[in-house]
GROMACS .gro file of C-alpha atoms in nm:
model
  260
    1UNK     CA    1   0.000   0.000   0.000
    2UNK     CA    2   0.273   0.166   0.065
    3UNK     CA    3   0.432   0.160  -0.232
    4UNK     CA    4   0.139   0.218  -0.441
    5UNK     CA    5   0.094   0.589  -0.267
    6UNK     CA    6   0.455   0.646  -0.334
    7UNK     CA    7   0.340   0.586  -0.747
    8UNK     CA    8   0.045   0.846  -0.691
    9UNK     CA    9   0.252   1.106  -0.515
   10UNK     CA   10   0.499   1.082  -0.829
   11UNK     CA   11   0.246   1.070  -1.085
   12UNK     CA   12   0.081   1.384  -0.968
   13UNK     CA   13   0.438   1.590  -0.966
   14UNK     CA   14   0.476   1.439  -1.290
   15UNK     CA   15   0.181   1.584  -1.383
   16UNK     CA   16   0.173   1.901  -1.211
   17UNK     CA   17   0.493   1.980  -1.375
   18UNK     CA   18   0.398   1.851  -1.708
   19UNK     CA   19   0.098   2.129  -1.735
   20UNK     CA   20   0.312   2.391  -1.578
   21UNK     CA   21   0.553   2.354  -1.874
   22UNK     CA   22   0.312   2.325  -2.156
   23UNK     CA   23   0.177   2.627  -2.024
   24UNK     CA   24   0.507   2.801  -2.032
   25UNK     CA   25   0.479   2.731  -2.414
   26UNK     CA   26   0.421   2.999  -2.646
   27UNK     CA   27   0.056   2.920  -2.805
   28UNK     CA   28   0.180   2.954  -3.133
   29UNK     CA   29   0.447   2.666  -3.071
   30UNK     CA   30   0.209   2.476  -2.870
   31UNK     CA   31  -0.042   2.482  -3.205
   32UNK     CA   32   0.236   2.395  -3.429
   33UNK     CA   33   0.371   2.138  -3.212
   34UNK     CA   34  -0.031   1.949  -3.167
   35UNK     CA   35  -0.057   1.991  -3.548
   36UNK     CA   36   0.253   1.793  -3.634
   37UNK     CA   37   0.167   1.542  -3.382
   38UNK     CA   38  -0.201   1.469  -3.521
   39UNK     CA   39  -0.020   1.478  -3.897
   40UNK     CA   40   0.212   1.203  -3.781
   41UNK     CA   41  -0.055   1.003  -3.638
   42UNK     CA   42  -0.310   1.085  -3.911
   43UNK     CA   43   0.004   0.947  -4.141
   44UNK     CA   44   0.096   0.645  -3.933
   45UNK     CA   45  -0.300   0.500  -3.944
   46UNK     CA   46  -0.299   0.542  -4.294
   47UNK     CA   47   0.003   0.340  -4.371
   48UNK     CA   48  -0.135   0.055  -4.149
   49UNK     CA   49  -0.461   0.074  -4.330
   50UNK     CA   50  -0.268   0.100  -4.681
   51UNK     CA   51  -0.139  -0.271  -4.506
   52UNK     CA   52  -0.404  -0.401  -4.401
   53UNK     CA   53  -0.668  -0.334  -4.699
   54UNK     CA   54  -0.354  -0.436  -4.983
   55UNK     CA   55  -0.506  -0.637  -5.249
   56UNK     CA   56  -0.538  -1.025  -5.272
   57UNK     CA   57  -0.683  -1.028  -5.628
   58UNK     CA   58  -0.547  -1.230  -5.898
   59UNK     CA   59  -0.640  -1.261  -6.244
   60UNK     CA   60  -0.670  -1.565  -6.476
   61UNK     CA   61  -0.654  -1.360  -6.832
   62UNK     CA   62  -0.553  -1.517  -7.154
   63UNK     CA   63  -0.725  -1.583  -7.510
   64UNK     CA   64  -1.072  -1.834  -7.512
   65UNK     CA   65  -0.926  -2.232  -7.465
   66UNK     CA   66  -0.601  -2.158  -7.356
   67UNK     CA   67  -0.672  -2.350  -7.026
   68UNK     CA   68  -0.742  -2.072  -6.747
   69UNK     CA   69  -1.080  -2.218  -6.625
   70UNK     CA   70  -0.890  -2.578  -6.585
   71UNK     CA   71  -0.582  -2.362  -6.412
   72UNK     CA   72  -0.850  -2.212  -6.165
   73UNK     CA   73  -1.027  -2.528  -6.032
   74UNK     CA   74  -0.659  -2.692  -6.012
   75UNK     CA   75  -0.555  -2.382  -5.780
   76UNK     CA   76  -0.897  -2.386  -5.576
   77UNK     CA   77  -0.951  -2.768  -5.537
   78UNK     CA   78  -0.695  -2.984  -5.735
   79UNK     CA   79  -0.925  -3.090  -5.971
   80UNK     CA   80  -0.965  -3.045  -6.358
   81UNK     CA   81  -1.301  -3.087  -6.381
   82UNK     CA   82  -1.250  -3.311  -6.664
   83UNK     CA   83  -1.116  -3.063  -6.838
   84UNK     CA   84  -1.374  -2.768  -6.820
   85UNK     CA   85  -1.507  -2.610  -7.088
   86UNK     CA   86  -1.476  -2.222  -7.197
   87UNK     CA   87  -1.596  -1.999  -6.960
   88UNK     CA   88  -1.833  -1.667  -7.087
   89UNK     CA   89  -1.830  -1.532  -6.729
   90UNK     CA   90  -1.600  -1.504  -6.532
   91UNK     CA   91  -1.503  -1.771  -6.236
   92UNK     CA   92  -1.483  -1.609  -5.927
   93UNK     CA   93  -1.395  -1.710  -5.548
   94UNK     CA   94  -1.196  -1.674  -5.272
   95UNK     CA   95  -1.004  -1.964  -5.126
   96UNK     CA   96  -0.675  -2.083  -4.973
   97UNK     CA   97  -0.494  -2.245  -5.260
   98UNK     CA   98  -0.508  -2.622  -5.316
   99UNK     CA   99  -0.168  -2.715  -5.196
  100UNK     CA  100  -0.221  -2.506  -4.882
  101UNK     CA  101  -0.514  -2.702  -4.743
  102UNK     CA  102  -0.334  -2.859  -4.457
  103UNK     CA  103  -0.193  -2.538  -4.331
  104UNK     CA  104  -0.341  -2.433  -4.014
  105UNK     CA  105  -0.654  -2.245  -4.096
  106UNK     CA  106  -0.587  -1.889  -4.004
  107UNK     CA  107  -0.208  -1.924  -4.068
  108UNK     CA  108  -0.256  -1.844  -4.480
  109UNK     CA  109  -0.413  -1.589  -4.635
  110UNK     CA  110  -0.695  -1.652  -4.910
  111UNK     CA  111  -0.641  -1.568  -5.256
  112UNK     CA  112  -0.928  -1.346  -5.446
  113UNK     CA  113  -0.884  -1.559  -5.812
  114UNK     CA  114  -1.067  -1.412  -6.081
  115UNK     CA  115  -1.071  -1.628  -6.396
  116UNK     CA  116  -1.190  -1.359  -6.661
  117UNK     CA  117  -1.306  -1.487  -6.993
  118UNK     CA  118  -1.115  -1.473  -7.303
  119UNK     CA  119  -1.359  -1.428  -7.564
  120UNK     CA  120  -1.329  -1.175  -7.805
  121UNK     CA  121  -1.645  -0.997  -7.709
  122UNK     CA  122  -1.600  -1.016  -7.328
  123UNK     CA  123  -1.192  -0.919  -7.327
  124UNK     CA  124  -1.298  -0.596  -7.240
  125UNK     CA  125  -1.424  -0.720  -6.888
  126UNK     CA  126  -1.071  -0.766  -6.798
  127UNK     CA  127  -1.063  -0.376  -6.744
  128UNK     CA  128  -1.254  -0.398  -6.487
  129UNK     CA  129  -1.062  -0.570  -6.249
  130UNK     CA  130  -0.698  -0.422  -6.332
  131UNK     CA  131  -0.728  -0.143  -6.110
  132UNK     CA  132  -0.788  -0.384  -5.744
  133UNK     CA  133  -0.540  -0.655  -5.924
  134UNK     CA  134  -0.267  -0.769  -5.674
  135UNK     CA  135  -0.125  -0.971  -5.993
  136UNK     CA  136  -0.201  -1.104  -6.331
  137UNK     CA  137  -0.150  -1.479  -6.461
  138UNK     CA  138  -0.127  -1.443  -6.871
  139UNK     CA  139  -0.204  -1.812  -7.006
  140UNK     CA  140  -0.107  -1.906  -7.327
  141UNK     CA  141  -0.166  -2.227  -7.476
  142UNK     CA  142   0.162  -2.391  -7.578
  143UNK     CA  143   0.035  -2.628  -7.783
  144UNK     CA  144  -0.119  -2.412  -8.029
  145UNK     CA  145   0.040  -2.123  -7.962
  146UNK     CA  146   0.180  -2.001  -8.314
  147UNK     CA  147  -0.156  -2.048  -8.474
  148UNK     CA  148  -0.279  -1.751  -8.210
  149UNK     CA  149   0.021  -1.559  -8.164
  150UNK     CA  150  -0.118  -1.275  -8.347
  151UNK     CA  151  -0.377  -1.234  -8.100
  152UNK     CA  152  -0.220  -1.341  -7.779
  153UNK     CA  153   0.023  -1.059  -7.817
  154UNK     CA  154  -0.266  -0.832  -7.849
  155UNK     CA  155  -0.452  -0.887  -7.552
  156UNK     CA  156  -0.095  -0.909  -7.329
  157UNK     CA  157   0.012  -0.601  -7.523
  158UNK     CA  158  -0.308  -0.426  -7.398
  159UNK     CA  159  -0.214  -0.541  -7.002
  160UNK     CA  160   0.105  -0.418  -7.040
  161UNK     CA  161  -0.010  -0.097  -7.161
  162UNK     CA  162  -0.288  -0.039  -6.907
  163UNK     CA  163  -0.263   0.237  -6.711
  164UNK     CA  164  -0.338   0.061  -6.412
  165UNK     CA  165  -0.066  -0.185  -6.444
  166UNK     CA  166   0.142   0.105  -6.560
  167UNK     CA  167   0.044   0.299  -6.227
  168UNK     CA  168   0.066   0.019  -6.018
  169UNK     CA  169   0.342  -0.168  -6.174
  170UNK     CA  170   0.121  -0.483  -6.145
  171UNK     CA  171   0.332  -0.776  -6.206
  172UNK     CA  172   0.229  -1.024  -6.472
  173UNK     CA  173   0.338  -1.365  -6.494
  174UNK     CA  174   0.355  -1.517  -6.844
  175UNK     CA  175   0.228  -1.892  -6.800
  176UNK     CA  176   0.279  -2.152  -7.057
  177UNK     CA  177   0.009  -2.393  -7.001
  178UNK     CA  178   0.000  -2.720  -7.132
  179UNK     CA  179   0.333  -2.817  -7.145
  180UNK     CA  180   0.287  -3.172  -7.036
  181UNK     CA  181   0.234  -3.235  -7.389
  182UNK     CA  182   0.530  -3.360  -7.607
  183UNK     CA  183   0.455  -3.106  -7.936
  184UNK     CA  184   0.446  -2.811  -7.685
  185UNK     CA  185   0.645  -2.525  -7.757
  186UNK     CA  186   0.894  -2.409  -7.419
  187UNK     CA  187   0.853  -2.101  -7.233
  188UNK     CA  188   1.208  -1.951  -7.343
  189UNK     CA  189   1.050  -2.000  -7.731
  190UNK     CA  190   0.716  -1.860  -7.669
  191UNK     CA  191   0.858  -1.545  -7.415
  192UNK     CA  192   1.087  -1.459  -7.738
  193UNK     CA  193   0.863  -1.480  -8.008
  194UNK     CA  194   0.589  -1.324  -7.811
  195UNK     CA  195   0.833  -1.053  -7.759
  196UNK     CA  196   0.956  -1.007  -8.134
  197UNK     CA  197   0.526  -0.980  -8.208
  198UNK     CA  198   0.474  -0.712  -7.941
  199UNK     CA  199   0.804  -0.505  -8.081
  200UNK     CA  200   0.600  -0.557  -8.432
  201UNK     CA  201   0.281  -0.386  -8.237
  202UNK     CA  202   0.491  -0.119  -8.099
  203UNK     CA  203   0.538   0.036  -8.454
  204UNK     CA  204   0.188  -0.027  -8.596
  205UNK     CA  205  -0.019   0.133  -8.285
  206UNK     CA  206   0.329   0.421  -8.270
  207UNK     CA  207   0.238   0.408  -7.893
  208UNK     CA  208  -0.046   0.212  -7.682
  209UNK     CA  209  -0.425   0.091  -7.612
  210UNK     CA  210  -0.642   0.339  -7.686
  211UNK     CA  211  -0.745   0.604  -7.467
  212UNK     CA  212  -0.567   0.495  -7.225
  213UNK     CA  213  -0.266   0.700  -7.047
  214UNK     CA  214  -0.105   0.960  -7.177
  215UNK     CA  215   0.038   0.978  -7.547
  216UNK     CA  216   0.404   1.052  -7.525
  217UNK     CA  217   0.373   0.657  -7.320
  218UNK     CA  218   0.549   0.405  -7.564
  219UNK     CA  219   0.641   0.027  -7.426
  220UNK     CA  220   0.985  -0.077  -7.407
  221UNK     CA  221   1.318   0.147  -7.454
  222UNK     CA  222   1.311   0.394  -7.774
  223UNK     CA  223   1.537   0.253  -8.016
  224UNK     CA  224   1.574  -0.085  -7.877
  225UNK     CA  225   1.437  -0.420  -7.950
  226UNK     CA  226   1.167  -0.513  -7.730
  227UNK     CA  227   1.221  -0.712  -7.405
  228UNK     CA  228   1.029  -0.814  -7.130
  229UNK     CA  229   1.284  -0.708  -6.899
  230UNK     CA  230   1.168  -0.299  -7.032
  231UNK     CA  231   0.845  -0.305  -6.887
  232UNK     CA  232   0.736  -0.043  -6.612
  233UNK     CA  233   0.617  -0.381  -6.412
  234UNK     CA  234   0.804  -0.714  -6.352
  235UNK     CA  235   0.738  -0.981  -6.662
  236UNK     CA  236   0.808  -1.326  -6.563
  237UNK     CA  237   0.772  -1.668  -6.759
  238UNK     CA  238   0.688  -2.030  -6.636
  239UNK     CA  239   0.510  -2.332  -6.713
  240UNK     CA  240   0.214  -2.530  -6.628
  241UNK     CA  241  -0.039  -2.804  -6.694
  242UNK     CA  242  -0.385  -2.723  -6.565
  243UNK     CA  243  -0.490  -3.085  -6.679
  244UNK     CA  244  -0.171  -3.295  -6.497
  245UNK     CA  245  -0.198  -3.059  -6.213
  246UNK     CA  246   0.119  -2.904  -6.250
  247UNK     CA  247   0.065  -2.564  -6.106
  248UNK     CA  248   0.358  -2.537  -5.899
  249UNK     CA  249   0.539  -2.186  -6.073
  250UNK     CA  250   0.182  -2.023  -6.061
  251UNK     CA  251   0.131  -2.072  -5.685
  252UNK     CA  252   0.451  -1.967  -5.614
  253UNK     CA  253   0.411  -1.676  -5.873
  254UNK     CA  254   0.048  -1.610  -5.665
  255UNK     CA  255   0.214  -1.621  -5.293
  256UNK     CA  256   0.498  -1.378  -5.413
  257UNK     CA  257   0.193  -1.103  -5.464
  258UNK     CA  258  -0.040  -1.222  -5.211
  259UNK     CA  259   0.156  -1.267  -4.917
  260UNK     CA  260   0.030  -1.565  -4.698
   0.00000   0.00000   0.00000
């Protein structure tokens, strides 16, 4: 008992001399000094909510039948569904990835996957979701993929030249489905030629999507061939087989953008 009036007889000279020297303050220092405080604090909640509300979307794009509605129900449950079939809405959910299912529950964080059709009349949905994307998954079939490189370069071309993925320097993983097959083309063959038809595109549209961002924007490095590697955001390749179940490079791809 003692002791504890001891701690009140302190705290109240601690007190009594902390008001006696604010009050010594000049007001306009005092004002100054409250305003700064209630900046920093105003500035140190919004960081913690820029944490905490960080986006766990990730989207399945890529031309009609190159495999992303297989890739999705592989990443959600493991299964292909025997097979699938082309999607004209999009697949939706949000789920702890496949290979994460015996992780403690509350130890991983879900992933928002959001396979978007790739049908030439519903590509334009895909503009939708850029803005809240944490990440995009590009699939391209690698069986037939020279038959449709024309317009597979298109549509990526388009992502890269978003101006949300420009703003946000979304990353985009380039995934090479299908590859379980033995006439598949490899990732290092489809990443170049894909990248020798979007240098092609660069000098018939002179500069991006339309309406878009603004007009002095051009993909890649002036003067140079185009690369990958010159994109505002990161560009990565891999592989996969939605139908085998080999989805290993995308998950990892995923967790890198949507932290667990």
């Amino acid at each position: 008992m003692d002791n504890l009036e001891d701690l009140k007889i302190v705290a109240e000279q601690w007190s009594k001399q902390g008001l006696e020297f604010v009050q010594k303050i000049p007001p306009p220092q005092l004002y100054t000094a409250i305003g700064v405080l209630l900046l920093a604090t105003i500035w140190l909640l919004s960081i913690r909510l820029f944490r905490r509300t960080k986006s766990d979307t990730v989207l399945l794009s890529g031309l009609s039948g190159s495999g992303k509605t297989v890739l999705f129900y592989q990443l959600r449950d493991g299964s292909s569904h025997q097979g699938a079939v082309t999607s004209m809405e999009p697949n939706e959910g949000t789920f702890v990835l496949h290979n994460e299912n015996n992780t403690k529950k509350g130890k991983v964080k879900p992933v928002h996957l959001i396979d978007v059709p790739g049908h030439s009349r519903l590509i334009s949905k895909l503009e939708e979701y850029l803005p809240r994307a944490a990440a995009v998954v590009f699939v391209v079939d690698a069986l037939e993929f020279l038959p449709n490189i024309r317009a597979a370069s298109e549509y990526l071309y388009d992502i890269l030249t978003n101006a949300s993925v420009i703003k946000n320097k979304t990353p985009v993983l380039l995934c090479c489905n299908k590859t379980d097959k033995v006439t598949a083309h490899t990732k290092e063959f489809i990443r170049k030629q894909m990248e020798k038809e979007i240098d092609k595109l660069r000098v018939s549209r002179s500069a991006i999507s339309t309406a878009d961002i603004a007009n002095d924007f051009t993909l890649g490095i002036e003067g140079e061939v185009f690369s990958f590697s010159h994109c505002h955001n990161k560009v990565t390749v891999a592989e996969a087989s939605g139908l085998t179940g080999e989805t290993d490079q995308v998950q990892e791809f995923i967790r890198e953008h949507v932290k667990p």
